[in-house]
Coordinates of C-alpha atoms and ligand atoms in Angstrom, one line a residue:
X1 CA 0.0 -0.5 0.0
X2 CA 1.6 3.4 -1.0
X3 CA 0.8 6.0 1.5
X4 CA -1.0 9.2 0.0
X5 CA 0.9 12.5 0.3
X6 CA -1.4 15.7 0.8
X7 CA 0.2 18.7 -0.8
X8 CA 0.5 21.4 1.5
X9 CA 0.8 25.1 0.5
X10 CA 4.3 27.3 1.2
X11 CA 4.8 28.0 4.2
X12 CA 7.3 29.7 6.6
X13 CA 8.1 28.0 9.7
X14 CA 10.2 29.6 12.3
X15 CA 11.9 27.4 15.0
X16 CA 12.4 29.0 18.1
X17 CA 14.9 27.2 19.7
X18 CA 16.4 25.6 16.7
X19 CA 19.4 24.7 18.1
X20 CA 18.0 22.7 21.1
X21 CA 17.7 19.2 21.7
X22 CA 14.2 18.9 20.7
X23 CA 14.6 20.5 17.4
X24 CA 17.9 18.7 16.6
X25 CA 16.4 15.4 17.3
X26 CA 12.6 15.6 16.2
X27 CA 11.6 18.8 14.4
X28 CA 14.5 19.2 11.8
X29 CA 15.2 15.6 10.9
X30 CA 11.0 15.3 10.8
X31 CA 11.4 18.1 8.6
X32 CA 13.9 16.2 6.3
X33 CA 11.6 13.2 5.8
X34 CA 8.6 15.2 5.0
X35 CA 10.7 17.0 2.4
X36 CA 11.6 13.4 1.1
X37 CA 7.8 13.0 1.0
X38 CA 7.6 16.0 -1.1
X39 CA 5.6 17.9 1.3
X40 CA 8.0 20.6 1.6
X41 CA 7.1 23.1 -1.2
X42 CA 9.7 24.7 -2.9
X43 CA 9.8 28.5 -1.9
X44 CA 9.2 27.2 1.7
X45 CA 11.7 28.6 4.0
X46 CA 12.5 27.0 7.2
X47 CA 14.0 29.7 9.8
X48 CA 16.1 28.4 13.0
X49 CA 15.7 31.3 15.6
X50 CA 17.4 30.8 19.0
X51 CA 20.0 32.6 21.4
X52 CA 23.8 32.0 19.6
X53 CA 25.5 33.6 16.7
X54 CA 25.6 31.9 13.6
X55 CA 24.9 32.3 10.2
X56 CA 22.7 30.3 7.4
X57 CA 26.0 28.6 7.0
X58 CA 26.5 27.2 10.5
X59 CA 22.9 26.5 10.8
X60 CA 22.7 24.5 7.7
X61 CA 25.9 22.4 8.9
X62 CA 24.3 22.1 12.1
X63 CA 21.1 20.2 10.8
X64 CA 23.4 18.2 7.9
X65 CA 24.6 16.7 11.2
X66 CA 21.3 16.1 13.1
X67 CA 20.2 14.5 9.9
X68 CA 23.4 12.5 10.4
X69 CA 22.7 11.9 13.6
X70 CA 19.1 10.8 13.9
X71 CA 18.1 9.4 10.4
X72 CA 19.4 6.1 8.4
X73 CA 22.1 6.8 6.1
X74 CA 20.1 5.0 3.2
X75 CA 17.3 8.2 3.6
X76 CA 20.5 10.8 3.2
X77 CA 21.9 11.6 -0.5
X78 CA 24.0 14.4 -0.7
X79 CA 22.0 16.1 -3.5
X80 CA 18.8 15.8 -1.6
X81 CA 20.3 16.8 1.7
X82 CA 21.6 19.5 -0.2
X83 CA 18.4 20.6 -1.6
X84 CA 16.5 20.5 1.6
X85 CA 19.3 22.7 3.3
X86 CA 18.7 25.3 0.7
X87 CA 15.5 26.1 2.7
X88 CA 17.1 26.5 5.9
X89 CA 18.2 30.2 7.6
X90 CA 19.2 31.3 10.8
X91 CA 18.5 34.4 12.7
X92 CA 20.0 34.8 16.3
X93 CA 17.4 36.2 18.3
X94 CA 16.8 36.7 22.1
X95 CA 13.2 35.9 23.1
X96 CA 13.9 38.9 25.9
X97 CA 15.9 41.4 23.9
X98 CA 15.5 43.5 20.8
X99 CA 18.1 42.3 18.7
X100 CA 17.4 40.2 15.9
X101 CA 14.0 41.1 15.6
X102 CA 14.1 43.3 12.6
X103 CA 15.9 40.5 10.8
X104 CA 13.6 37.9 11.3
X105 CA 10.7 40.7 10.3
X106 CA 12.7 40.9 6.7
X107 CA 12.7 37.3 6.3
X108 CA 9.5 36.1 7.5
X109 CA 6.9 36.6 4.6
X110 CA 3.2 37.6 5.0
X111 CA 1.6 35.8 1.7
X112 CA 2.4 32.3 2.7
X113 CA 1.7 30.4 5.5
X114 CA 3.4 31.4 8.8
X115 CA 3.8 28.9 11.7
X116 CA 6.3 29.8 14.6
X117 CA 7.3 26.9 16.7
X118 CA 7.6 27.5 20.3
X119 CA 10.6 25.0 21.3
X120 CA 12.2 27.2 23.9
X121 CA 11.2 27.0 28.0
X122 CA 7.6 27.8 28.5
X123 CA 8.7 31.2 30.6
X124 CA 9.7 32.5 27.3
X125 CA 6.1 31.8 25.6
X126 CA 4.8 35.1 26.5
X127 CA 8.1 37.5 25.2
X128 CA 8.3 35.4 21.6
X129 CA 4.2 36.4 21.2
X130 CA 4.9 39.9 22.1
X131 CA 7.4 40.5 19.8
X132 CA 6.1 38.6 17.0
X133 CA 3.4 41.5 17.1
X134 CA 4.9 44.3 18.0
X135 CA 7.8 43.6 14.8
X136 CA 4.9 42.8 13.0
X137 CA 6.2 40.0 12.0
X138 CA 3.1 37.6 12.8
X139 CA 0.5 38.5 10.6
X140 CA -3.5 37.4 11.5
X141 CA -3.3 33.9 10.4
X142 CA -0.4 33.1 11.6
X143 CA 0.1 29.9 14.0
X144 CA 2.0 29.3 17.1
X145 CA 3.0 25.7 18.5
X146 CA 3.8 25.2 21.7
X147 CA 5.8 22.4 23.8
X148 CA 5.1 20.9 26.9
X149 CA 5.0 20.9 29.8
X150 CA 2.1 23.4 29.9
X151 CA 2.1 24.5 33.3
X152 CA 2.9 22.6 36.2
X153 CA -0.6 23.3 37.6
X154 CA -4.0 25.0 37.0
X155 CA -2.9 28.2 37.9
X156 CA -0.1 28.3 35.9
X157 CA -1.2 26.8 32.9
X158 CA -4.1 29.3 33.1
X159 CA -1.7 32.3 33.4
X160 CA -0.1 30.3 30.1
X161 CA -3.3 30.3 28.2
X162 CA -3.8 34.0 29.5
X163 CA -0.6 35.3 28.1
X164 CA -0.7 33.7 24.7
X165 CA -4.5 34.9 24.2
X166 CA -3.2 38.4 24.5
X167 CA -1.7 37.9 21.0
X168 CA -3.1 34.8 19.3
X169 CA -6.7 33.7 19.2
X170 CA -7.4 30.0 20.3
X171 CA -7.5 29.2 16.5
X172 CA -4.0 29.8 16.0
X173 CA -2.7 28.4 19.1
X174 CA -1.5 24.3 18.5
X175 CA -0.3 22.8 22.1
X176 CA 1.4 19.7 21.2
X177 CA 1.6 16.3 22.5
X178 CA 3.4 14.1 20.3
X179 CA 1.2 11.0 21.9
X180 CA -1.8 12.5 19.6
X181 CA 0.7 12.4 16.5
X182 CA 1.1 8.1 16.5
X183 CA -0.5 6.6 13.9
X184 CA -1.9 4.2 15.9
X185 CA -4.0 6.8 18.0
X186 CA -5.3 8.4 14.8
X187 CA -6.4 4.7 13.9
X188 CA -8.4 4.3 17.4
X189 CA -10.8 6.8 16.2
X190 CA -11.0 5.3 13.0
X191 CA -11.2 1.7 14.4
X192 CA -13.8 3.0 17.1
X193 CA -15.6 5.3 14.3
X194 CA -15.6 4.1 11.1
X195 CA -16.6 0.0 12.2
X196 CA -19.9 -1.1 13.3
X197 CA -18.3 -3.9 15.2
X198 CA -16.8 -2.6 18.1
X199 CA -18.9 0.4 19.0
X200 CA -21.7 -1.7 20.3
X201 CA -19.0 -3.4 22.7
X202 CA -17.2 -0.1 23.9
X203 CA -19.0 0.3 27.2
X204 CA -19.5 -0.5 30.5
X205 CA -21.9 -3.5 29.8
X206 CA -19.3 -5.5 27.4
X207 CA -15.6 -3.9 28.8
X208 CA -14.0 -5.1 31.8
X209 CA -11.9 -2.9 32.3
X210 CA -9.2 -0.6 30.5
X211 CA -5.3 -0.9 30.8
X212 CA -3.6 2.4 29.7
X213 CA 0.4 1.7 30.2
X214 CA 3.7 3.8 29.1
X215 CA 6.4 2.4 30.2
X216 CA 10.1 3.4 29.9
X217 CA 13.5 1.5 30.4
X218 CA 15.3 4.9 30.9
X219 CA 15.9 6.8 34.3
X220 CA 15.9 10.6 34.6
X221 CA 19.8 11.3 34.5
X222 CA 21.1 13.9 33.1
X223 CA 18.0 15.7 33.4
X224 CA 17.0 14.6 37.3
X225 CA 17.0 18.3 38.7
X226 CA 14.1 19.5 35.8
X227 CA 12.2 16.3 36.3
X228 CA 12.3 16.2 40.4
X229 CA 10.3 18.9 40.3
X230 CA 7.5 17.1 38.3
X231 CA 7.2 13.6 38.6
X232 CA 5.3 10.9 36.5
X233 CA 1.7 12.4 37.5
X234 CA 2.8 15.8 35.8
X235 CA 5.0 14.7 33.2
X236 CA 3.2 11.8 31.7
X237 CA -0.2 11.2 32.9
X238 CA -1.8 14.8 33.1
X239 CA -0.9 14.7 29.1
X240 CA -0.3 11.8 27.4
X241 CA -2.0 9.2 29.6
X242 CA -5.2 11.3 30.0
X243 CA -5.2 12.3 26.3
X244 CA -4.9 8.5 25.5
X245 CA -7.8 7.7 27.8
X246 CA -10.1 10.4 26.1
X247 CA -9.8 9.1 22.6
X248 CA -10.7 6.0 24.3
X249 CA -13.9 6.7 26.2
X250 CA -15.2 9.8 24.4
X251 CA -18.5 9.5 22.8
X252 CA -18.3 9.6 18.7
X253 CA -17.9 13.2 17.9
X254 CA -20.8 14.7 15.4
X255 CA -18.3 14.9 13.1
X256 CA -14.3 14.4 12.5
X257 CA -14.0 17.9 13.1
X258 CA -11.0 19.7 15.5
X259 CA -13.9 21.5 17.9
X260 CA -16.2 18.5 17.8
X261 CA -13.8 16.0 18.9
X262 CA -11.9 18.2 21.5
X263 CA -15.6 18.9 22.9
X264 CA -16.2 15.4 23.6
X265 CA -12.6 14.7 24.8
X266 CA -13.4 17.6 27.4
X267 CA -16.7 15.9 28.6
X268 CA -14.6 13.0 29.5
X269 CA -12.1 15.0 31.7
X270 CA -15.0 16.8 33.5
X271 CA -16.5 13.3 34.5
X272 CA -13.3 12.0 35.8
X273 CA -13.9 11.3 39.6
X274 CA -11.4 12.0 42.5
X275 CA -8.9 9.3 43.0
X276 CA -8.8 8.2 46.4
X277 CA -5.5 7.7 48.3
X278 CA -5.7 4.1 48.2
X279 CA -6.4 4.2 44.3
X280 CA -2.8 5.6 43.8
X281 CA 0.5 4.1 44.0
X282 CA 3.6 5.9 43.1
X283 CA 7.0 4.6 43.0
X284 CA 10.9 5.6 42.6
X285 CA 13.4 3.5 41.1
X286 CA 16.2 2.1 43.4
X287 CA 19.9 1.8 42.6
X288 CA 21.1 -1.7 41.1
X289 CA 22.5 -3.6 43.7
X290 CA 25.9 -3.6 42.2
X291 CA 27.8 0.1 43.2
X292 CA 30.6 0.9 40.9
X293 CA 31.5 1.1 37.5
X294 CA 28.3 -0.6 35.9
X295 CA 26.1 0.1 38.3
X296 CA 22.8 1.9 38.2
X297 CA 22.2 5.2 40.6
X298 CA 18.9 5.2 42.4
X299 CA 16.1 7.9 41.6
X300 CA 17.4 10.0 44.1
X301 CA 21.1 10.0 42.9
X302 CA 19.6 10.8 39.5
X303 CA 17.7 13.2 41.0
X304 CA 20.3 14.9 43.2
X305 CA 18.2 14.9 45.6
X306 CA 18.5 12.7 48.8
X307 CA 15.1 13.8 50.4
X308 CA 12.9 13.3 46.9
X309 CA 9.3 12.3 47.2
X310 CA 9.2 12.6 43.6
X311 CA 7.6 9.7 42.2
X312 CA 9.4 8.1 38.7
X313 CA 6.4 5.9 39.0
X314 CA 2.4 5.9 38.8
X315 CA -0.4 3.5 39.1
X316 CA -3.8 4.6 39.5
X317 CA -7.2 3.4 39.1
X318 CA -9.7 5.7 37.2
X319 CA -13.2 6.1 37.0
X320 CA -15.5 7.9 34.9
X321 CA -18.7 9.1 35.9
X322 CA -20.8 8.6 33.4
X323 CA -23.6 6.4 31.5
X324 CA -21.2 4.9 29.4
X325 CA -18.3 4.0 31.7
X326 CA -20.1 3.6 35.1
X327 CA -18.2 0.7 36.6
X328 CA -15.2 0.0 34.5
X329 CA -12.2 1.2 35.7
X330 CA -9.5 2.7 33.9
X331 CA -6.2 1.7 35.3
X332 CA -3.1 3.5 34.1
X333 CA 0.8 3.4 34.9
X334 CA 3.6 4.9 33.5
X335 CA 7.1 5.1 35.1
X336 CA 10.9 5.4 34.5
X337 CA 13.4 2.2 34.7
X338 CA 10.8 -0.1 33.6
X339 CA 11.5 -3.8 32.3
X340 CA 10.4 -2.6 28.6
X341 CA 10.1 0.4 26.5
X342 CA 6.5 -0.5 25.9
X343 CA 3.5 1.8 25.5
X344 CA 0.0 0.0 25.0
X345 CA -3.8 0.6 25.3
X346 CA -5.4 -2.6 26.4
X347 CA -9.4 -2.9 26.3
X348 CA -10.2 -6.0 28.4
X349 CA -13.8 -7.6 27.5
X350 CA -16.1 -9.3 29.5
X351 CA -16.1 -13.0 30.2
X352 CA -19.0 -14.9 27.8
X353 CA -21.8 -15.0 30.3
X354 CA -21.8 -18.7 30.5
X355 CA -19.1 -21.1 29.1
X356 CA -20.5 -24.4 27.4
X357 CA -17.3 -25.4 27.2
X358 CA -16.8 -26.0 31.4
X359 CA -13.6 -24.6 33.0
X360 CA -11.5 -24.9 30.2
X361 CA -7.9 -24.2 31.0
X362 CA -6.3 -21.4 29.1
X363 CA -9.0 -19.5 29.0
X364 CA -8.7 -15.5 28.6
X365 CA -10.9 -12.9 28.0
X366 CA -11.1 -10.6 24.6
X367 CA -8.7 -8.3 24.9
X368 CA -7.9 -5.5 22.0
X369 CA -4.5 -4.4 22.5
X370 CA -3.4 -1.2 21.1
X371 CA 0.4 -0.9 20.4
X372 CA 2.0 2.6 20.3
X373 CA 5.6 1.5 20.6
X374 CA 7.4 -0.1 19.6
X375 CA 5.9 -2.0 16.7
X376 CA 2.6 0.5 16.3
X377 CA -0.3 -1.7 15.9
X378 CA -3.9 -3.5 17.1
X379 CA -4.1 -6.8 18.1
X380 CA -7.8 -8.4 18.9
X381 CA -7.1 -11.5 20.6
X382 CA -10.3 -14.1 20.0
X383 CA -10.8 -17.8 21.7
X384 CA -10.9 -20.6 18.8
X385 CA -10.8 -24.4 19.1
X386 CA -7.2 -26.0 19.1
X387 CA -6.9 -26.8 15.5
X388 CA -6.4 -30.6 15.5
X389 CA -8.2 -34.0 16.5
X390 CA -7.4 -33.2 20.0
X391 CA -11.1 -32.5 20.9
X392 CA -12.7 -29.3 21.6
X393 CA -10.0 -27.7 23.1
X394 CA -9.8 -23.8 23.3
X395 CA -6.7 -21.5 22.5
X396 CA -6.2 -18.0 22.0
X397 CA -5.1 -16.4 18.6
X398 CA -4.7 -13.0 18.1
X399 CA -6.1 -11.4 15.1
X400 CA -3.2 -8.9 14.2
X401 CA -3.0 -5.4 12.8
X402 CA 0.8 -4.4 12.6
X403 CA 0.6 -0.8 10.6
X404 CA 4.2 -1.3 9.6
X405 CA 3.3 -4.7 7.5
X406 CA -0.1 -3.5 6.6
X407 CA 1.6 -0.6 4.9
X408 CA 4.1 -2.9 3.1
X409 CA 7.0 -1.6 4.5
X410 CA 9.7 -2.2 7.4
X411 CA 7.7 0.5 9.3
X412 CA 10.1 3.5 8.2
X413 CA 7.3 4.9 6.3
X414 CA 5.3 5.5 9.1
X415 CA 5.6 9.1 9.7
X416 CA 6.9 10.1 13.0
X417 CA 4.5 11.9 15.2
X418 CA 6.4 15.2 15.0
X419 CA 6.3 15.3 11.3
X420 CA 2.7 14.7 11.0
X421 CA 1.8 17.3 13.5
X422 CA 4.0 19.8 11.9
X423 CA 2.4 19.3 8.6
X424 CA -1.4 19.5 10.6
X425 CA 0.1 22.9 11.6
X426 CA 0.9 23.9 7.9
X427 CA -2.5 22.8 6.8
X428 CA -4.4 24.3 9.7
X429 CA -6.0 20.9 11.4
X430 CA -5.9 21.6 15.0
X431 CA -8.1 18.2 15.6
X432 CA -4.8 16.4 17.2
X433 CA -3.4 19.6 19.3
X434 CA -4.9 20.4 23.1
X435 CA -7.4 23.4 23.5
X436 CA -6.7 25.9 26.1
X437 CA -10.2 24.6 28.4
X438 CA -9.0 20.9 27.6
X439 CA -5.6 21.6 29.6
X440 CA -7.3 23.6 32.1
X441 CA -9.9 20.9 33.1
X442 CA -7.1 17.8 32.9
X443 CA -4.9 20.3 35.8
X444 CA -8.2 20.9 37.6
X445 CA -8.4 16.9 38.0
X446 CA -4.9 16.8 38.3
X447 CA -4.2 19.5 41.3
X448 CA -6.4 17.9 43.9
X449 CA -4.8 14.2 43.4
X450 CA -1.2 15.4 44.0
X451 CA -2.4 18.2 46.9
X452 CA -3.7 15.1 48.4
X453 CA -0.5 13.1 48.8
X454 CA 1.5 16.2 49.8
X455 CA -0.8 17.1 52.6
X456 CA -0.8 13.0 53.5
X457 CA 3.3 13.2 53.3
X458 CA 3.0 10.1 51.1
X459 CA 6.5 8.7 50.2
X460 CA 6.8 6.8 47.1
X461 CA 7.9 2.8 46.8
X462 CA 11.0 1.7 45.9
X463 CA 11.1 -0.6 42.8
X464 CA 13.9 -2.4 40.9
X465 CA 14.9 -1.2 37.8
X466 CA 14.1 -3.6 35.2
X467 CA 10.9 -4.8 37.1
X468 CA 7.4 -3.5 36.6
X469 CA 7.4 -1.5 39.5
X470 CA 6.3 -1.5 43.2
X471 CA 4.8 -4.4 44.4
X472 CA 2.0 -2.6 45.6
X473 CA 0.7 -1.6 42.0
X474 CA 0.1 -5.0 41.3
X475 CA -2.7 -5.2 44.6
X476 CA -4.2 -2.2 43.0
X477 CA -5.7 -5.0 40.4
X478 CA -5.6 -8.0 42.1
X479 CA -7.5 -6.9 45.3
X480 CA -10.1 -6.5 42.0
X481 CA -9.5 -9.8 40.7
X482 CA -7.6 -8.5 37.9
X483 CA -4.1 -8.6 36.7
X484 CA -1.9 -6.0 35.0
X485 CA -0.3 -7.2 31.6
X486 CA 2.9 -8.1 31.2
X487 CA 5.4 -5.1 30.1
X488 CA 7.1 -6.5 26.7
X489 CA 8.5 -5.1 24.0
Ligands
LIG1 P1 17.3 23.1 24.9 O1 18.1 23.3 26.2 O2 18.3 21.6 24.5 O3 17.4 24.1 23.9 C1 16.6 25.2 23.9 C2 17.1 26.4 22.9 O4 16.3 27.8 23.0 C3 18.0 26.6 22.5 O5 17.8 26.9 20.4 C4 19.0 28.0 22.9 O6 19.1 28.7 22.1 C5 17.1 28.2 23.0 N1 16.9 29.5 23.7 C6 17.3 29.6 24.9 N2 17.0 31.1 25.4 C7 16.3 31.5 24.6 C8 16.3 33.2 24.6 N3 16.0 33.7 25.5 N4 15.9 33.6 23.3 C9 15.7 33.0 22.2 N5 16.0 31.3 22.3 C10 16.4 31.0 23.6 O7 16.0 22.6 25.2 P2 15.1 21.5 24.3 O8 15.2 20.1 25.1 O9 15.1 21.3 22.8 O10 13.5 21.5 24.6 C11 12.8 23.3 23.9 C12 11.1 23.2 24.8 O11 11.0 21.9 24.4 C13 11.0 23.0 26.3 O12 9.9 23.5 26.8 C14 11.1 21.8 26.6 O13 10.0 21.7 27.7 C15 9.9 21.0 25.4 N6 10.4 19.3 25.3 C16 11.4 19.2 25.0 C17 11.6 17.6 24.9 C18 12.9 16.9 24.4 O14 12.7 15.9 24.0 N7 14.0 17.8 24.3 C19 10.1 16.9 24.4 C20 9.1 17.4 25.1 C21 9.3 18.8 25.3

């Protein structure tokens, strides 16, 4: 199957923070891949704008190095890279100063799509937004893309929204959550709303529970001091896991339209119940027993904060109070230094009301598993008769849909989430971006949960690196007669 490339209009894209880690690893390599796909019109400009003196040639060589580091050699022939680099420019600007801004104003055109990617610390968003107008750079249709973290609580998120709203209309603001750019996540909507098969079963009558797992193998080393101020709840649950939960739980929007979809997601967030202390397990990874070279530091060592109570792992049982989901728990968990790097949403269906086969060994529930990484795809497990003459014995088989296979490639053609989202910005499609009220509602749910454990003085439980998290997290499901799915690649 050859993927269809939808053309976009010529654009000028300014990447503030164009020399930063995110630009180097994701944004610029992603733009190159879209160039390969024929989606960067010949007259488009990509402008790096950051602190630090550099000229166009310097920036082009910086980007060439980034492509070399983050993309396979097979995608980078010299001529093509050269043509891509010709689109690039660099302007030194200080978000808080005045220098460079007139140069940027001369470079960015008003008769093409304008996009400004704020890949800088959120504390600079207001300064950038104000200067884009004061120097006459941003036209009335300009779009801005803002990165996470979008606030650290309701108050700061409101303040950020208010700052951006002084300069840009909500229809111009693209709050990025790269989880929403994944092929599987969009496919989730297609599977739910373009097939008659699932929707009748998609409710508390037929779904026993839902598990959402985002497991990482890396620790917080390198950015421990930053992470220690946030923790898994703020860093992952409030945004990424919440967005996944919304897509699973929302009602069918009346149309596949940005506001229709986001209205439905918002209703889910409003229906989330407060989470009692006994439904939350927080953890912190321990160091490996072996100290010295080859030994791994513990969370508090990585965070350089021996007294830290910040969680590098969290598991929680979440209830949605509406007609569709009353009584079907959503179990969420995410953490660092776990057994495998794996993200999965599992819809676990109820058992058949009565088994005509007796108490069959190996009997399992039907599970729809939606894998976000690695190996994006969906699997529906169904029970069938074990093939052969062995009588009526049941076995579980997967109905597998790996997108890589379905695309007839090794998966390298699936656009990375960032590429897809940047192209959506250029097309002016906000469906996969969070609206201001959604982000605020998510914080309004999150804040009292965090305030609760802070008031109780709860300490996170230790867990071993390479495990599936603290023992107590197993109990969260065991006590409900359920078990977590294995974390595996
Ligand atoms: P970074 O520290 O590597 O880079 C920061 C960039 O901002 C540099 O280009 C720097 O020159 C520029 N900058 C700093 N101060 C400036 C100023 N006063 N005026 C103009 N430019 C200035 O940061 P990063 O890791 O690339 O992250 C950028 C943003 O993206 C942050 O908000 C971060 O939270 C977010 N983010 C990063 C990642 C990631 O993987 N790195 C992932 C998700 C979100």
